[in-house]
Tab-separated table of C-alpha atoms in Angstrom:
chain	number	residue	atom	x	y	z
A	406	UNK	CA	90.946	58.172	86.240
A	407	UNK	CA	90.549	60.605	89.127
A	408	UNK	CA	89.682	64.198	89.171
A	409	UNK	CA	91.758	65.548	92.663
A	410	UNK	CA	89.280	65.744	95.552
A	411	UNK	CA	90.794	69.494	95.717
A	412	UNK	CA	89.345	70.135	92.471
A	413	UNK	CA	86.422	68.770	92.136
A	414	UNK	CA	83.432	71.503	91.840
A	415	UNK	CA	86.128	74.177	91.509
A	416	UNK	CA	86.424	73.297	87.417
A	417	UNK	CA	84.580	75.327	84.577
A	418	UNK	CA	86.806	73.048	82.453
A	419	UNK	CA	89.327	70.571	82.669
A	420	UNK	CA	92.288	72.712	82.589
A	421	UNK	CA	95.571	74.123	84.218
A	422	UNK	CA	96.722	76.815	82.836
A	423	UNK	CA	100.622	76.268	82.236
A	424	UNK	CA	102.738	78.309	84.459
A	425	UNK	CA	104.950	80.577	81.763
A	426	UNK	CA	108.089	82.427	83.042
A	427	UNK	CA	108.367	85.969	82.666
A	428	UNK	CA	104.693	85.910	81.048
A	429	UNK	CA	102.218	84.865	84.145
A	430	UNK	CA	101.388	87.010	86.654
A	431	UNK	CA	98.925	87.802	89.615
A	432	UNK	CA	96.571	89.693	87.031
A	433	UNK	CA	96.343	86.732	84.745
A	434	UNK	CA	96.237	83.940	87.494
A	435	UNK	CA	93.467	85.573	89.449
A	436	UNK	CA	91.547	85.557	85.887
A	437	UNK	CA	91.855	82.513	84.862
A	438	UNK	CA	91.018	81.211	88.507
A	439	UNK	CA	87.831	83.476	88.143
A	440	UNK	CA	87.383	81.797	85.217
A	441	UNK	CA	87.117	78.335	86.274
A	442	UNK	CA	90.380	76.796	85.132
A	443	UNK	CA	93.677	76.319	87.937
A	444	UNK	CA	95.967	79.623	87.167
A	445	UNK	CA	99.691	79.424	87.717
A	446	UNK	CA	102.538	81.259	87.828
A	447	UNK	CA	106.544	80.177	87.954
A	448	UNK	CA	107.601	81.354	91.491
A	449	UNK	CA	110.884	83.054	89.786
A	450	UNK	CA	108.484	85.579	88.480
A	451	UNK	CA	108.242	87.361	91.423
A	452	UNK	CA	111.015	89.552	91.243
A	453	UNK	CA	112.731	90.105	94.096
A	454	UNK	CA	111.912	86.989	95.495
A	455	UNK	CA	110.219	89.222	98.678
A	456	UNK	CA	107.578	89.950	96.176
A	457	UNK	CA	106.217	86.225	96.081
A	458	UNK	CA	104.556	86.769	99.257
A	459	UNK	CA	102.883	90.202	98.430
A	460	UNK	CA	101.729	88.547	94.882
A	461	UNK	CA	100.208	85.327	96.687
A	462	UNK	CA	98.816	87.729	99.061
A	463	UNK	CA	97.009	89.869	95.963
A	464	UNK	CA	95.485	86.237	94.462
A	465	UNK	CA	94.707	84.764	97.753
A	466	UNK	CA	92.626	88.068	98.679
A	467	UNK	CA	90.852	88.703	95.167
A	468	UNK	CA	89.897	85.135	95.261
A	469	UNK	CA	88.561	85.067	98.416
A	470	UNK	CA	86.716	88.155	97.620
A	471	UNK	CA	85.103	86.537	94.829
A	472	UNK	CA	83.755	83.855	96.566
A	473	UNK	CA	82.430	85.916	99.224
A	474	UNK	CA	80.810	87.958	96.938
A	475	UNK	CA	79.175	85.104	94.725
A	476	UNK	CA	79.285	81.762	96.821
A	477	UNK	CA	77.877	79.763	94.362
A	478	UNK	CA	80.738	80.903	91.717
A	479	UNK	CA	82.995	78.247	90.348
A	480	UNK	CA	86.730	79.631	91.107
A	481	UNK	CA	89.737	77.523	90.916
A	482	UNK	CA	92.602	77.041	93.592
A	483	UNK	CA	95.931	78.682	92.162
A	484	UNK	CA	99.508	77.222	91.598
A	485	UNK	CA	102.610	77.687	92.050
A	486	UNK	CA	105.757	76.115	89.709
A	487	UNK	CA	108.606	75.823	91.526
A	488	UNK	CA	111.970	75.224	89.470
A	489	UNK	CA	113.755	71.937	91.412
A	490	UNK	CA	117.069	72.722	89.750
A	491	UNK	CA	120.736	73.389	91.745
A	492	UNK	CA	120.926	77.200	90.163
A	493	UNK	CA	117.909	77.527	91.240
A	494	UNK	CA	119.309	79.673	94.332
A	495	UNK	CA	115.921	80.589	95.632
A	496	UNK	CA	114.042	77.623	95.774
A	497	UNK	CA	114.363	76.804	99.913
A	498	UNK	CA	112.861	80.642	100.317
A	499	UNK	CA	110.309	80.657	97.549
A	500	UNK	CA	109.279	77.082	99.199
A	501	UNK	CA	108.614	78.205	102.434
A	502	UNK	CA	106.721	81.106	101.196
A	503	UNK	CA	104.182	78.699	99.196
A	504	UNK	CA	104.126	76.355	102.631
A	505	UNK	CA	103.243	79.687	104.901
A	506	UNK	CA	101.009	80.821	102.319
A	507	UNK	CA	99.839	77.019	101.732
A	508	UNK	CA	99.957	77.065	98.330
A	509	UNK	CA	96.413	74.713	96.722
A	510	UNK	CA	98.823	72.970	94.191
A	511	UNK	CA	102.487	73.299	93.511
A	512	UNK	CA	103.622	72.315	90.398
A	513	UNK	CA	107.557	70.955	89.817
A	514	UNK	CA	109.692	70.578	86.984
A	515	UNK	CA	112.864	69.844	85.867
A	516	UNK	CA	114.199	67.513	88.696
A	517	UNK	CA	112.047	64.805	90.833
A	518	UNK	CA	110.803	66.801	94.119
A	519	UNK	CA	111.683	64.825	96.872
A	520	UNK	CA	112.088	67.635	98.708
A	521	UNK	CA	109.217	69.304	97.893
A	522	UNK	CA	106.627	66.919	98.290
A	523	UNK	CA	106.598	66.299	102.376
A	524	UNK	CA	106.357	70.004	103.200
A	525	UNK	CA	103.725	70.527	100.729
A	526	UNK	CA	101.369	67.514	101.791
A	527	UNK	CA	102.057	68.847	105.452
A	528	UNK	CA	99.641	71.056	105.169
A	529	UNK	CA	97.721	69.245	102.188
A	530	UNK	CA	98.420	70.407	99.288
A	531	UNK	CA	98.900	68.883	95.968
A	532	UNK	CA	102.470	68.361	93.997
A	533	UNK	CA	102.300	67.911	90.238
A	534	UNK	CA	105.231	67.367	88.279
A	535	UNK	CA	106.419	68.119	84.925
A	536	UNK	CA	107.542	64.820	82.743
A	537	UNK	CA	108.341	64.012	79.075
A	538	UNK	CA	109.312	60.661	79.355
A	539	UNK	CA	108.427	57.090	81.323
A	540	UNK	CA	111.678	56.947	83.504
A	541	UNK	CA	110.945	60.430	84.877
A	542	UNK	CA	107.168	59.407	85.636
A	543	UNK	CA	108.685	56.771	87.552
A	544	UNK	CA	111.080	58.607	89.337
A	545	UNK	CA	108.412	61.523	90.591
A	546	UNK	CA	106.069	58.776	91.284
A	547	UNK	CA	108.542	57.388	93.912
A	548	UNK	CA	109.321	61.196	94.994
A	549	UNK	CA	105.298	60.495	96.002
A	550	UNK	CA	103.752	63.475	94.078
A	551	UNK	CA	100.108	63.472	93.390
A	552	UNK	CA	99.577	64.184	89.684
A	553	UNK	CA	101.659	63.626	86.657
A	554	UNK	CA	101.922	66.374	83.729
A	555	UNK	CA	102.768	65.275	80.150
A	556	UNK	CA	104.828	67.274	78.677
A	557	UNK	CA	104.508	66.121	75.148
A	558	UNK	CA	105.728	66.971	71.716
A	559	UNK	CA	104.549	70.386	70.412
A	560	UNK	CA	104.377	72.291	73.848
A	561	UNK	CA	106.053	75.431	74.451
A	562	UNK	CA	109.004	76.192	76.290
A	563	UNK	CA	110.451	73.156	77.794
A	564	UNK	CA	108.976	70.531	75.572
A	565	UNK	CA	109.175	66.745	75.291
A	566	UNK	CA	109.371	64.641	71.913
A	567	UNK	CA	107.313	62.075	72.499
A	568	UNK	CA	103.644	61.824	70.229
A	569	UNK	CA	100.583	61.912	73.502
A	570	UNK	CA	99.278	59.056	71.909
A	571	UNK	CA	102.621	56.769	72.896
A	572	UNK	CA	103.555	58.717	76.430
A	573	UNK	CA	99.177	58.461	77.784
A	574	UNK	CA	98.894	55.147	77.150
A	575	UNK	CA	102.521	53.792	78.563
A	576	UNK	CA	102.395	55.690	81.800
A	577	UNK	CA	98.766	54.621	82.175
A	578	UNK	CA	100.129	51.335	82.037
A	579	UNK	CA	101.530	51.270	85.600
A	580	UNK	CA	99.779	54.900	86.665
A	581	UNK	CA	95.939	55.356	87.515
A	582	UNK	CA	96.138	58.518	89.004
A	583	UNK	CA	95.449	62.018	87.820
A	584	UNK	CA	97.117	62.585	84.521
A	585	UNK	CA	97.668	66.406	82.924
A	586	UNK	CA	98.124	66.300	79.571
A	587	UNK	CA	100.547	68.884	77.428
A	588	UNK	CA	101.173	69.606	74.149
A	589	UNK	CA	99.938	72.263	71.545
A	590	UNK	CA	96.616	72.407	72.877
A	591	UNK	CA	94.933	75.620	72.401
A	592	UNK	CA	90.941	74.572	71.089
A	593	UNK	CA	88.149	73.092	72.966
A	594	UNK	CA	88.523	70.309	70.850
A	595	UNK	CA	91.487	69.513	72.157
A	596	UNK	CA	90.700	69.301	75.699
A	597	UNK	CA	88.306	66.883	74.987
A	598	UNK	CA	91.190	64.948	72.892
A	599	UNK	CA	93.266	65.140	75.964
A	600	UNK	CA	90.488	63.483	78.095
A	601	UNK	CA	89.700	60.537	75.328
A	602	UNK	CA	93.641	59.635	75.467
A	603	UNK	CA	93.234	59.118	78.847
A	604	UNK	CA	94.617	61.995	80.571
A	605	UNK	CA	91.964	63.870	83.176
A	606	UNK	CA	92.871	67.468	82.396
A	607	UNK	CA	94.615	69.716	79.717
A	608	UNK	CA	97.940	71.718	80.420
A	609	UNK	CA	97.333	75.295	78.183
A	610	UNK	CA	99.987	77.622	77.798
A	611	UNK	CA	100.869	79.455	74.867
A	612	UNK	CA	96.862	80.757	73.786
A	613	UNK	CA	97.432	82.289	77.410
A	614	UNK	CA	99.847	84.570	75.891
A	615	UNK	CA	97.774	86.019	74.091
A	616	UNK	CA	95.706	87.511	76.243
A	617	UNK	CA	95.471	91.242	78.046
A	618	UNK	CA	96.603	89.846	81.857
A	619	UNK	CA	99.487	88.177	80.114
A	620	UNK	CA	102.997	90.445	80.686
A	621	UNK	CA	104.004	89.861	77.587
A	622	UNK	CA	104.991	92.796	74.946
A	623	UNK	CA	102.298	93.451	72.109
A	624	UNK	CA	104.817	92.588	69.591
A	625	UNK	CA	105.060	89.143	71.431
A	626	UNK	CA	101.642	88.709	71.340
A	627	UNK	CA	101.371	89.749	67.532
A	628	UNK	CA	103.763	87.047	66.666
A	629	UNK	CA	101.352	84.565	68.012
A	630	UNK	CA	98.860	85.686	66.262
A	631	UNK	CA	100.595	85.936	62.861
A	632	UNK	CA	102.161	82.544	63.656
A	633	UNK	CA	101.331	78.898	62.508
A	634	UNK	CA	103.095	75.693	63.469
A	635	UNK	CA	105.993	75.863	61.449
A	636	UNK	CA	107.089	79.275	62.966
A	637	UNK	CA	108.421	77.321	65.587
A	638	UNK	CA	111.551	76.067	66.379
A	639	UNK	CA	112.596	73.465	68.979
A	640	UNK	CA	116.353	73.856	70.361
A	641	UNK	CA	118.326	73.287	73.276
A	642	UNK	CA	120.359	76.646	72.567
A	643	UNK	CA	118.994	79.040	74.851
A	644	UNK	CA	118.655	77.710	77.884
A	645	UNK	CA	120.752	74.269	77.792
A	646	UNK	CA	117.131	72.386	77.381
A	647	UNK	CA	115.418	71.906	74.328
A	648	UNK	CA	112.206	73.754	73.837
A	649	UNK	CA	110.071	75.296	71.313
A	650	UNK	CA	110.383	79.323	70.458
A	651	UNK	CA	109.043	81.280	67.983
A	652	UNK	CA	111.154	81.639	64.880
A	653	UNK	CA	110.447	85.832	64.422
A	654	UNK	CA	112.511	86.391	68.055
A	655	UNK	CA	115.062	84.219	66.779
A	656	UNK	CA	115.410	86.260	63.752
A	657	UNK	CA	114.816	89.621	65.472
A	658	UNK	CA	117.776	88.528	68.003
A	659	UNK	CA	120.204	87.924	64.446
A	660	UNK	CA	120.190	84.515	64.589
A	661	UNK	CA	119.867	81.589	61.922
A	662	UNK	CA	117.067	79.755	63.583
A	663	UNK	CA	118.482	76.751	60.826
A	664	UNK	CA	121.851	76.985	62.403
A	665	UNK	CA	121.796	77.381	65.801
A	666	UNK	CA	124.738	75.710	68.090
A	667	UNK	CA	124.592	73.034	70.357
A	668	UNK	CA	124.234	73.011	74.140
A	669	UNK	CA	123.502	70.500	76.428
A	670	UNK	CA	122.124	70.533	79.985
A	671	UNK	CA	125.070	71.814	82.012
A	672	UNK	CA	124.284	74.950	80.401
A	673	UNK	CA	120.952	74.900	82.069
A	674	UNK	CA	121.136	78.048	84.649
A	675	UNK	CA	117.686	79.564	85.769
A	676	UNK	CA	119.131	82.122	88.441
A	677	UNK	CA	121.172	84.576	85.925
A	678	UNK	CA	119.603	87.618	84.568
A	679	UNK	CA	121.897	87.189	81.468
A	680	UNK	CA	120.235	83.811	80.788
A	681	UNK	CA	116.532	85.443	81.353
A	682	UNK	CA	117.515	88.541	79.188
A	683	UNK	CA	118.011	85.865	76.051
A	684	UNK	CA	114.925	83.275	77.134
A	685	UNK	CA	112.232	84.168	77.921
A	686	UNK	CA	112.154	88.097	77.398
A	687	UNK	CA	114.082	88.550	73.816
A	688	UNK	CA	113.481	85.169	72.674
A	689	UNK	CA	109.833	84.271	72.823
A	690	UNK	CA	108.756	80.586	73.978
A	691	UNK	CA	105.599	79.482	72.112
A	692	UNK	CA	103.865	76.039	71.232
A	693	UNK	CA	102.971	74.431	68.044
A	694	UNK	CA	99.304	75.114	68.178
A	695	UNK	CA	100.284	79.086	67.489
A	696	UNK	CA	98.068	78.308	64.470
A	697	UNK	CA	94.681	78.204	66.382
A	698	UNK	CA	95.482	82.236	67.868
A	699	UNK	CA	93.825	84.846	66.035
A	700	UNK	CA	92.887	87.122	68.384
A	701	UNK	CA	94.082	88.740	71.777
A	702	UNK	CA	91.160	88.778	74.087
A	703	UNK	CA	90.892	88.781	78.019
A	704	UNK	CA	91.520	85.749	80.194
A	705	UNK	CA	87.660	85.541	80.797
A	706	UNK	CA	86.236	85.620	77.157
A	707	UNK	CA	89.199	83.296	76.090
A	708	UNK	CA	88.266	80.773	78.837
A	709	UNK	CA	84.004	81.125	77.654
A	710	UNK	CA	85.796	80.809	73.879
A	711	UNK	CA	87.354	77.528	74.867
A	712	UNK	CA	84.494	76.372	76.996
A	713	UNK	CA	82.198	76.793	73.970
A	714	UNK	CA	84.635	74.722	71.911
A	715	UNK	CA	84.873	72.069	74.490
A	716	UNK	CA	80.806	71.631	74.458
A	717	UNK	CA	80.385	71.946	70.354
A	718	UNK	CA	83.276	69.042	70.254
A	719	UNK	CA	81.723	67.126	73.009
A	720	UNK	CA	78.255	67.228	71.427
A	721	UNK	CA	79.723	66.411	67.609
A	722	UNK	CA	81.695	63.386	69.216
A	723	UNK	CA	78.471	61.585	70.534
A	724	UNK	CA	76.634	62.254	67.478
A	725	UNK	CA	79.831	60.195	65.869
A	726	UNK	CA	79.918	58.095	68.802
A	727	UNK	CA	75.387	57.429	67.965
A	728	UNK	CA	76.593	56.541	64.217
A	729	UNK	CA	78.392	54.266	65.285
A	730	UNK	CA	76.423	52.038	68.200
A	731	UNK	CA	75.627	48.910	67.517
């Protein structure tokens, strides 16, 4: 199961770090590229959409600094998510920003990106796309993208409800390419988890709140803190698609998080500032491994955190893995 040729040597861990709308920004990608993980931000984030080329700009530059500075550093290529959705109004510009700028890896969600994908591997870069289910694996597979992303049960904002353990090992059926796996993960231990399922890196988003880069409000970042996995709620209320939220901005909002009304997709509209105003800014996405965030560091001592977690599980597994030989 293959590591990208683009990444390869460019990884202090196996990880992307989810792109997270209103939360990830150029301060908070360039760290966690510094870092040695990919850093990503939702191209609607840039706000107005002129400012996606001055923020690609400000990572391409501090990046490219780095290196220049330290050589031997590990530093990750950034991404870019691009929303493939009809109210998404600014998609064609935001597009041919990332293909000027040549955007490393873009990363897709919501609809298959066969539009996306021949302009991006024009120039070579990589298109991963967000799935929760088989027939949508297919369907980007045919679109020709070059990575899959499992968006599993647990993960914030727009989760899936399917268990990793089914979704891995059904797509791996008919898929042997690189697989990025979703889904509450927030621990060391859980990137390795990721890898022994099958999938080649780990998709973290919600311990990246948490951190000092992230623009997200200290209350916000409190709440994940003080949170565990039943603080969160999974609903299709706010934006038309279910996902998972934090029960305190439900509350804080006046809501019954127990009795919340239906909506289905055609709801779905990511270009109105009403919609943002309720999800993401009042109403705070989060995923189900809120429990494992007890602290708000930076981006860099959160990635050494996890990296230390990653080798202490690594090491414990082959001294299970010994016990058993034979």
């Amino acid at each position: 199961m293959p590591i990208p040729a683009a990444l390869q040597g460019k990884l202090a861990l196996p990880v992307i770090a989810a792109p997270m709308f209103i939360v990830s920004n150029p301060a908070l990608v360039i760290a966690q590229c510094l870092g040695g993980i990919v850093g990503s931000f939702p191209a609607l984030n840039a706000r107005p959409q002129e400012t996606l080329d001055a923020w690609l700009t400000q990572i391409e530059d501090a990046l490219a600094a780095a290196r220049a500075a330290d050589p031997a550093r590990v530093i990750a290529p950034y991404a870019v998510n691009q929303i493939v959705h009809h109210s998404n109004t600014r998609l064609e510009h935001d597009m041919e920003v990332c293909v000027r700028h040549r955007a490393p890896i873009v990363i897709t969600s919501l609809r298959a990106p066969d539009l996306v994908v021949p302009h991006v591997h024009r120039y070579g870069g990589l298109v991963f796309h967000d799935v929760v289910s088989v027939r949508h694996a297919e369907k980007a597979l045919e679109a020709g993208v070059d990575g899959l992303i499992l968006v599993c049960s647990g993960a914030g904002g727009h989760a899936g409800t399917l268990s990793p353990f089914a979704l891995v090992q059904e797509v791996r059926r008919f898929y042997d390419g690189p697989l990025i796996l979703s889904g509450a993960i927030a621990h060391g231990a859980s990137i390795l988890a990721a890898q022994a399922l099958g999938a080649d890196l780990a998709y973290i988003g919600t311990r990246f709140i948490a951190t000092r880069e992230a623009n997200a409000t200290d209350a916000y970042k409190q709440a994940l803190v003080d949170s565990t996995a039943l603080d969160i709620v999974y609903t299709p209320y706010f934006t038309g698609i279910p996902g998972n939220y934090l029960k305190a901005s439900i509350l804080a909002a006046g809501l019954d998080p127990d009795n919340l009304p239906q909506r289905d997709k055609s709801a779905a509209d990511f270009g109105s500032k009403a919609a943002e105003a309720k999800a993401w800014r009042d109403i705070w996405g989060a995923g189900q491994g809120v429990g494992q965030i007890d602290a708000v560091p930076d981006t860099a001592g959160l990635i050494e955190q996890l990296r230390h977690e990653y080798r202490t599980a690594r090491q414990a597994q082959a001294d299970k893995t010994a016990a058993f030989a034979g």
